[in-house]
Amino acid sequence: MNLISYSGYSHYKINSKKIITPTENEEYGLIKEAPKHQAHYKVINESDTSNLQLVLFQYRTCPFCCKVRAYLDAKSISYEIVEVDAVLRQAIKWSKYKKVPIVLAKVDGGYQPLMDSTAIISILETFLRDKTSQLRDIVKFYPLTRYINDAGKSTTDITNKYFIMNNSSVPDENERAAENEEREWRQWADRVLVHTLSPNVYRTPGEALETFKWFEEVGGWKRSFPSWECALMVYGGAAAMWIISKRLKSRHNIAGDVRQALYDAASTWTGALKKKGTRFLGGAQPNLADISVYGVLSSIEGCRAFQDLRENTDIGDWYDAMRRSMESKKGRVLAVGA
């Protein structure tokens, strides 16, 4: 494969302050046989021309999982869903990567695991734009790397995860500007917007409990997990996240009222849309930044914080337009066995 990214060097310029070293890509290792799993739902889309066979391992209301689902729906891709229990995480015991989302893709010779919501989207988008390339080869352009973060701690990340690789010629100035804009807002969704959510949906003990009860309902936990585990996830999770949310507020430098931080983030996004004068950041149709921001916000749709957000900002018009766009492309959701 001769897959070339004209923008690849820019990633290293952006991250020049990191100390980057390669690390073993054990998480990306090809799996010869599919791990045992029980799909809870299937999304069937008759318009799917991707030739992809995907299983998404998720927490239903995880913002990063919601991002991946939003992408798959926007691209009219069929996929299976495995709801992972947040306590025991039995469904992903086969993986060295212990976070969600994980996407398992059927490829020649076995199954290719994909992880990190942003990398998953970039890898799949690269594949869709150039189906002459094999998914197993595309993954090689997104290696796992180890670096020293701002706190001086060693951590890992996926290199190039905000970049779409392609064989096309160098774009003109307008195309390059659009790509840079899309990439910057995808980063903003991951580094700013998502960090305003937890301090808001777990703001008080009562709000945390309301949030977890909504998680239980929308995630179908009672259909998937034993009652004792549901109770532990709801009541134990609500108590734990209320405590943790205070630390997250401090960690992500959210000063003052957490609701205002959420409102400010939404206003930053809608301000960019107004400046462009288009329905979506991508213009007449959503781009990857629109999909990412929508996916993140959809994770709190049933929470009090989201209702407050709609009432106190003008995010609603864009959000509703995104939902209509998603619904027009999304496949049918079927419970397994239906």
Short mmCIF file of C-alpha atoms in Angstrom, two decimals:
data_model
loop_
_atom_site.label_atom_id
_atom_site.label_comp_id
_atom_site.label_asym_id
_atom_site.label_seq_id
_atom_site.Cartn_x
_atom_site.Cartn_y
_atom_site.Cartn_z
CA MET A 1 0.00 0.00 0.00
CA ASN A 2 1.26 3.47 -0.83
CA LEU A 3 -0.97 5.56 1.39
CA ILE A 4 0.45 9.06 1.85
CA SER A 5 -0.72 11.91 4.03
CA TYR A 6 0.36 15.35 2.85
CA SER A 7 -0.51 16.63 6.33
CA GLY A 8 1.28 14.01 8.36
CA TYR A 9 4.33 16.12 9.26
CA SER A 10 2.05 18.79 10.73
CA HIS A 11 1.01 16.46 13.53
CA TYR A 12 4.56 16.25 14.80
CA LYS A 13 4.91 20.02 14.60
CA ILE A 14 1.80 20.44 16.74
CA ASN A 15 3.12 17.93 19.26
CA SER A 16 6.74 19.05 19.18
CA LYS A 17 6.80 19.63 22.95
CA LYS A 18 5.98 15.99 23.63
CA ILE A 19 8.70 13.41 24.08
CA ILE A 20 7.45 10.71 21.78
CA THR A 21 8.71 7.14 21.56
CA PRO A 22 7.13 4.16 19.85
CA THR A 23 5.56 1.50 21.99
CA GLU A 24 4.24 -1.97 21.34
CA ASN A 25 0.91 -1.94 19.54
CA GLU A 26 -0.41 -4.98 21.38
CA GLU A 27 -3.89 -3.46 21.51
CA TYR A 28 -3.91 -3.18 17.72
CA GLY A 29 -2.80 -6.77 17.24
CA LEU A 30 -4.89 -8.80 14.81
CA ILE A 31 -7.22 -11.33 16.45
CA LYS A 32 -7.49 -14.59 14.52
CA GLU A 33 -10.91 -15.50 15.86
CA ALA A 34 -13.68 -13.24 17.08
CA PRO A 35 -13.86 -13.12 20.90
CA LYS A 36 -17.03 -14.50 22.39
CA HIS A 37 -19.57 -11.72 22.73
CA GLN A 38 -23.29 -11.21 22.86
CA ALA A 39 -24.55 -8.34 20.72
CA HIS A 40 -27.45 -6.51 22.35
CA TYR A 41 -28.52 -4.53 19.28
CA LYS A 42 -27.87 -4.34 15.58
CA VAL A 43 -28.12 -1.26 13.40
CA ILE A 44 -29.13 -2.39 9.92
CA ASN A 45 -28.76 0.08 7.08
CA GLU A 46 -29.83 -0.99 3.60
CA SER A 47 -27.86 1.94 2.15
CA ASP A 48 -24.57 0.68 3.57
CA THR A 49 -21.95 0.30 0.83
CA SER A 50 -18.92 0.32 3.13
CA ASN A 51 -18.31 -3.46 3.10
CA LEU A 52 -17.43 -3.10 6.77
CA GLN A 53 -18.48 -5.62 9.42
CA LEU A 54 -18.20 -3.85 12.76
CA VAL A 55 -18.96 -4.57 16.41
CA LEU A 56 -19.01 -1.60 18.78
CA PHE A 57 -18.25 -2.30 22.44
CA GLN A 58 -19.63 0.64 24.39
CA TYR A 59 -21.22 2.28 27.39
CA ARG A 60 -24.43 3.68 25.94
CA THR A 61 -24.00 7.20 27.35
CA CYS A 62 -20.21 7.51 27.23
CA PRO A 63 -19.57 10.69 25.18
CA PHE A 64 -16.74 9.03 23.28
CA CYS A 65 -18.94 6.05 22.41
CA CYS A 66 -21.69 8.46 21.37
CA LYS A 67 -19.19 10.12 19.02
CA VAL A 68 -18.46 6.81 17.30
CA ARG A 69 -22.16 5.93 16.99
CA ALA A 70 -22.88 9.38 15.55
CA TYR A 71 -20.16 8.83 12.95
CA LEU A 72 -21.38 5.36 11.98
CA ASP A 73 -24.94 6.63 11.68
CA ALA A 74 -23.89 9.70 9.67
CA LYS A 75 -22.07 7.43 7.22
CA SER A 76 -25.01 4.98 6.96
CA ILE A 77 -22.91 2.08 8.24
CA SER A 78 -24.42 -1.08 9.72
CA TYR A 79 -22.94 -2.35 12.97
CA GLU A 80 -23.56 -4.45 16.05
CA ILE A 81 -23.60 -3.05 19.58
CA VAL A 82 -22.32 -4.79 22.69
CA GLU A 83 -23.24 -2.95 25.89
CA VAL A 84 -20.35 -3.35 28.34
CA ASP A 85 -21.15 -3.56 32.03
CA ALA A 86 -19.39 -0.72 33.82
CA VAL A 87 -18.61 -2.80 36.91
CA LEU A 88 -17.11 -6.08 35.70
CA ARG A 89 -16.46 -5.20 32.04
CA GLN A 90 -16.66 -8.86 31.12
CA ALA A 91 -17.44 -8.06 27.50
CA ILE A 92 -13.97 -6.58 26.87
CA LYS A 93 -11.85 -8.98 28.93
CA TRP A 94 -10.42 -10.23 25.64
CA SER A 95 -8.77 -6.83 25.00
CA LYS A 96 -5.57 -5.43 26.50
CA TYR A 97 -7.20 -2.02 26.06
CA LYS A 98 -9.59 -1.65 28.99
CA LYS A 99 -11.52 1.42 27.88
CA VAL A 100 -14.48 1.94 25.58
CA PRO A 101 -15.26 2.47 22.82
CA ILE A 102 -13.62 -0.44 21.06
CA VAL A 103 -14.60 -1.31 17.50
CA LEU A 104 -13.88 -4.80 16.22
CA ALA A 105 -13.68 -4.93 12.42
CA LYS A 106 -13.71 -8.14 10.38
CA VAL A 107 -10.75 -8.15 7.99
CA ASP A 108 -8.90 -10.70 5.89
CA GLY A 109 -7.26 -13.13 8.27
CA GLY A 110 -9.23 -12.25 11.39
CA TYR A 111 -10.51 -9.25 13.31
CA GLN A 112 -8.91 -5.83 13.72
CA PRO A 113 -9.49 -3.99 17.01
CA LEU A 114 -9.76 -0.20 16.83
CA MET A 115 -9.69 2.03 19.91
CA ASP A 116 -9.89 5.71 20.90
CA SER A 117 -13.01 7.39 19.50
CA THR A 118 -11.11 10.00 17.48
CA ALA A 119 -8.73 7.45 15.98
CA ILE A 120 -11.62 5.11 15.18
CA ILE A 121 -13.36 7.87 13.24
CA SER A 122 -10.20 8.90 11.38
CA ILE A 123 -9.29 5.31 10.47
CA LEU A 124 -12.77 4.51 9.20
CA GLU A 125 -13.03 7.82 7.32
CA THR A 126 -9.68 7.11 5.65
CA PHE A 127 -10.97 3.69 4.61
CA LEU A 128 -14.23 5.09 3.23
CA ARG A 129 -12.39 7.68 1.14
CA ASP A 130 -10.01 5.13 -0.35
CA LYS A 131 -11.38 1.61 -0.31
CA THR A 132 -8.38 0.37 -2.30
CA SER A 133 -6.48 0.37 1.00
CA GLN A 134 -6.89 -2.41 3.54
CA LEU A 135 -8.03 -1.49 7.03
CA ARG A 136 -5.12 -3.45 8.51
CA ASP A 137 -2.69 -1.24 6.58
CA ILE A 138 -4.46 2.02 7.41
CA VAL A 139 -4.11 1.25 11.11
CA LYS A 140 -0.33 1.41 10.73
CA PHE A 141 -0.57 5.14 10.11
CA TYR A 142 -2.05 5.60 13.58
CA PRO A 143 0.58 4.07 15.89
CA LEU A 144 0.35 4.03 19.64
CA THR A 145 3.02 6.32 21.11
CA ARG A 146 4.31 7.03 24.58
CA TYR A 147 5.11 10.57 25.70
CA ILE A 148 5.61 12.77 28.74
CA ASN A 149 2.58 14.97 29.40
CA ASP A 150 2.52 18.48 30.88
CA ALA A 151 2.42 17.01 34.38
CA GLY A 152 5.62 15.08 33.72
CA LYS A 153 3.88 11.70 33.64
CA SER A 154 4.35 9.02 31.02
CA THR A 155 1.19 8.36 29.06
CA THR A 156 0.13 6.97 25.69
CA ASP A 157 -1.81 8.38 22.78
CA ILE A 158 -2.47 7.52 19.16
CA THR A 159 -0.36 9.47 16.70
CA ASN A 160 -2.11 11.24 13.81
CA LYS A 161 -5.56 10.53 15.23
CA TYR A 162 -6.99 13.86 14.06
CA PHE A 163 -5.74 13.36 10.51
CA ILE A 164 -7.40 11.70 7.53
CA MET A 165 -4.84 9.91 5.37
CA ASN A 166 -5.27 9.89 1.60
CA ASN A 167 -3.59 9.53 -1.75
CA SER A 168 -4.90 12.77 -3.21
CA SER A 169 -2.77 15.66 -4.35
CA VAL A 170 -2.00 18.56 -2.03
CA PRO A 171 -5.24 20.54 -1.58
CA ASP A 172 -5.69 24.14 -2.55
CA GLU A 173 -5.70 26.89 0.07
CA ASN A 174 -9.46 26.70 0.74
CA GLU A 175 -9.44 22.92 1.13
CA ARG A 176 -6.45 23.09 3.47
CA ALA A 177 -8.16 25.77 5.58
CA ALA A 178 -11.32 23.65 5.81
CA GLU A 179 -9.30 20.61 6.89
CA ASN A 180 -7.46 22.61 9.53
CA GLU A 181 -10.72 24.08 10.85
CA GLU A 182 -12.35 20.66 11.06
CA ARG A 183 -9.32 19.23 12.85
CA GLU A 184 -9.14 22.09 15.35
CA TRP A 185 -12.80 21.73 16.30
CA ARG A 186 -12.49 17.96 16.67
CA GLN A 187 -9.68 18.65 19.12
CA TRP A 188 -11.83 21.24 20.89
CA ALA A 189 -14.62 18.69 21.32
CA ASP A 190 -12.18 16.29 22.99
CA ARG A 191 -10.16 18.77 25.03
CA VAL A 192 -12.73 21.37 26.07
CA LEU A 193 -16.37 20.46 25.49
CA VAL A 194 -16.28 16.93 26.85
CA HIS A 195 -14.68 18.08 30.10
CA THR A 196 -17.62 20.35 30.89
CA LEU A 197 -20.06 17.43 30.98
CA SER A 198 -19.24 15.43 34.13
CA PRO A 199 -19.13 18.42 36.52
CA ASN A 200 -22.60 19.32 35.22
CA VAL A 201 -24.48 16.03 35.08
CA TYR A 202 -23.09 15.02 38.50
CA ARG A 203 -23.30 18.53 39.96
CA THR A 204 -25.35 17.49 43.04
CA PRO A 205 -26.12 14.08 44.58
CA GLY A 206 -29.70 14.33 43.30
CA GLU A 207 -28.63 15.27 39.82
CA ALA A 208 -26.06 12.48 39.76
CA LEU A 209 -28.73 9.94 40.71
CA GLU A 210 -31.13 11.30 38.06
CA THR A 211 -28.36 10.99 35.50
CA PHE A 212 -27.58 7.37 36.36
CA LYS A 213 -31.26 6.42 36.33
CA TRP A 214 -31.44 7.84 32.83
CA PHE A 215 -28.30 5.88 31.94
CA GLU A 216 -30.03 2.72 33.19
CA GLU A 217 -33.13 3.40 31.14
CA VAL A 218 -31.57 4.46 27.86
CA GLY A 219 -28.81 1.85 28.12
CA GLY A 220 -31.25 -1.00 28.66
CA TRP A 221 -29.27 -2.16 31.67
CA LYS A 222 -32.18 -4.11 33.18
CA ARG A 223 -32.40 -6.19 30.00
CA SER A 224 -28.67 -6.81 29.85
CA PHE A 225 -27.38 -7.15 33.41
CA PRO A 226 -28.54 -8.75 36.68
CA SER A 227 -30.56 -6.55 39.05
CA TRP A 228 -27.82 -6.39 41.70
CA GLU A 229 -25.35 -5.10 39.14
CA CYS A 230 -27.82 -2.49 37.87
CA ALA A 231 -28.36 -1.25 41.43
CA LEU A 232 -24.60 -1.10 42.00
CA MET A 233 -24.04 0.82 38.78
CA VAL A 234 -26.86 3.29 39.49
CA TYR A 235 -26.41 4.02 43.18
CA GLY A 236 -22.71 3.28 43.48
CA GLY A 237 -21.96 5.05 40.22
CA ALA A 238 -23.96 8.13 41.15
CA ALA A 239 -22.21 8.48 44.51
CA ALA A 240 -18.76 7.91 43.05
CA MET A 241 -19.22 10.28 40.13
CA TRP A 242 -20.60 13.06 42.32
CA ILE A 243 -17.34 12.91 44.29
CA ILE A 244 -15.13 12.50 41.23
CA SER A 245 -16.83 15.35 39.38
CA LYS A 246 -15.42 17.80 41.93
CA ARG A 247 -11.91 16.62 41.14
CA LEU A 248 -12.61 16.81 37.42
CA LYS A 249 -13.74 20.42 37.76
CA SER A 250 -10.40 21.27 39.33
CA ARG A 251 -8.35 19.11 36.97
CA HIS A 252 -9.80 20.77 33.88
CA ASN A 253 -9.55 24.29 35.31
CA ILE A 254 -13.27 24.97 35.36
CA ALA A 255 -13.66 28.00 37.58
CA GLY A 256 -16.91 29.25 39.09
CA ASP A 257 -20.32 27.92 38.09
CA VAL A 258 -20.05 24.68 36.10
CA ARG A 259 -23.30 25.43 34.26
CA GLN A 260 -21.82 28.65 32.95
CA ALA A 261 -18.78 26.74 31.71
CA LEU A 262 -21.13 24.47 29.73
CA TYR A 263 -23.05 27.46 28.38
CA ASP A 264 -19.82 29.18 27.41
CA ALA A 265 -18.62 26.10 25.52
CA ALA A 266 -21.91 25.91 23.61
CA SER A 267 -21.72 29.61 22.80
CA THR A 268 -18.17 29.18 21.52
CA TRP A 269 -19.44 26.55 19.10
CA THR A 270 -22.53 28.45 17.93
CA GLY A 271 -20.41 31.59 17.60
CA ALA A 272 -18.21 29.78 15.09
CA LEU A 273 -21.29 28.71 13.14
CA LYS A 274 -22.64 32.26 13.07
CA LYS A 275 -19.29 33.56 11.87
CA LYS A 276 -19.34 31.10 8.97
CA GLY A 277 -23.00 31.80 8.24
CA THR A 278 -23.74 28.15 7.48
CA ARG A 279 -26.10 25.60 9.02
CA PHE A 280 -23.22 23.31 9.92
CA LEU A 281 -19.51 23.89 10.36
CA GLY A 282 -19.13 21.70 7.28
CA GLY A 283 -21.45 23.99 5.31
CA ALA A 284 -24.68 22.55 3.95
CA GLN A 285 -23.77 19.13 5.37
CA PRO A 286 -22.13 18.15 8.67
CA ASN A 287 -18.41 17.47 8.71
CA LEU A 288 -16.43 15.42 11.23
CA ALA A 289 -16.35 18.33 13.67
CA ASP A 290 -20.15 18.65 13.61
CA ILE A 291 -20.46 14.90 14.16
CA SER A 292 -17.99 14.95 17.06
CA VAL A 293 -19.66 17.87 18.87
CA TYR A 294 -23.11 16.38 18.33
CA GLY A 295 -21.95 12.98 19.57
CA VAL A 296 -20.48 14.47 22.75
CA LEU A 297 -23.60 16.50 23.54
CA SER A 298 -25.97 13.63 22.75
CA SER A 299 -24.47 11.74 25.68
CA ILE A 300 -26.29 14.06 28.12
CA GLU A 301 -29.51 14.51 26.17
CA GLY A 302 -31.66 13.02 28.93
CA CYS A 303 -30.03 14.99 31.74
CA ARG A 304 -31.20 18.15 33.47
CA ALA A 305 -28.00 19.86 32.36
CA PHE A 306 -28.94 19.39 28.71
CA GLN A 307 -32.37 20.92 29.20
CA ASP A 308 -30.77 23.89 30.95
CA LEU A 309 -28.30 24.15 28.07
CA ARG A 310 -31.10 24.40 25.51
CA GLU A 311 -32.96 26.98 27.58
CA ASN A 312 -29.96 29.22 28.19
CA THR A 313 -28.11 29.08 24.86
CA ASP A 314 -29.02 28.93 21.18
CA ILE A 315 -27.48 25.49 20.64
CA GLY A 316 -30.93 23.97 20.04
CA ASP A 317 -31.37 24.95 16.38
CA TRP A 318 -28.05 23.42 15.34
CA TYR A 319 -28.57 20.36 17.54
CA ASP A 320 -32.03 19.68 16.12
CA ALA A 321 -30.72 20.08 12.57
CA MET A 322 -27.97 17.58 13.38
CA ARG A 323 -30.46 15.12 14.83
CA ARG A 324 -32.61 15.34 11.68
CA SER A 325 -29.51 14.75 9.57
CA MET A 326 -28.52 11.76 11.69
CA GLU A 327 -32.01 10.25 11.59
CA SER A 328 -32.15 10.56 7.81
CA LYS A 329 -29.02 8.44 7.42
CA LYS A 330 -29.22 6.07 10.37
CA GLY A 331 -30.25 2.47 9.93
CA ARG A 332 -32.91 0.51 11.78
CA VAL A 333 -32.08 -0.46 15.36
CA LEU A 334 -33.03 -4.04 16.11
CA ALA A 335 -32.73 -5.96 19.34
CA VAL A 336 -30.83 -9.18 18.73
CA GLY A 337 -33.31 -11.88 17.81
CA ALA A 338 -35.85 -9.38 16.46
#
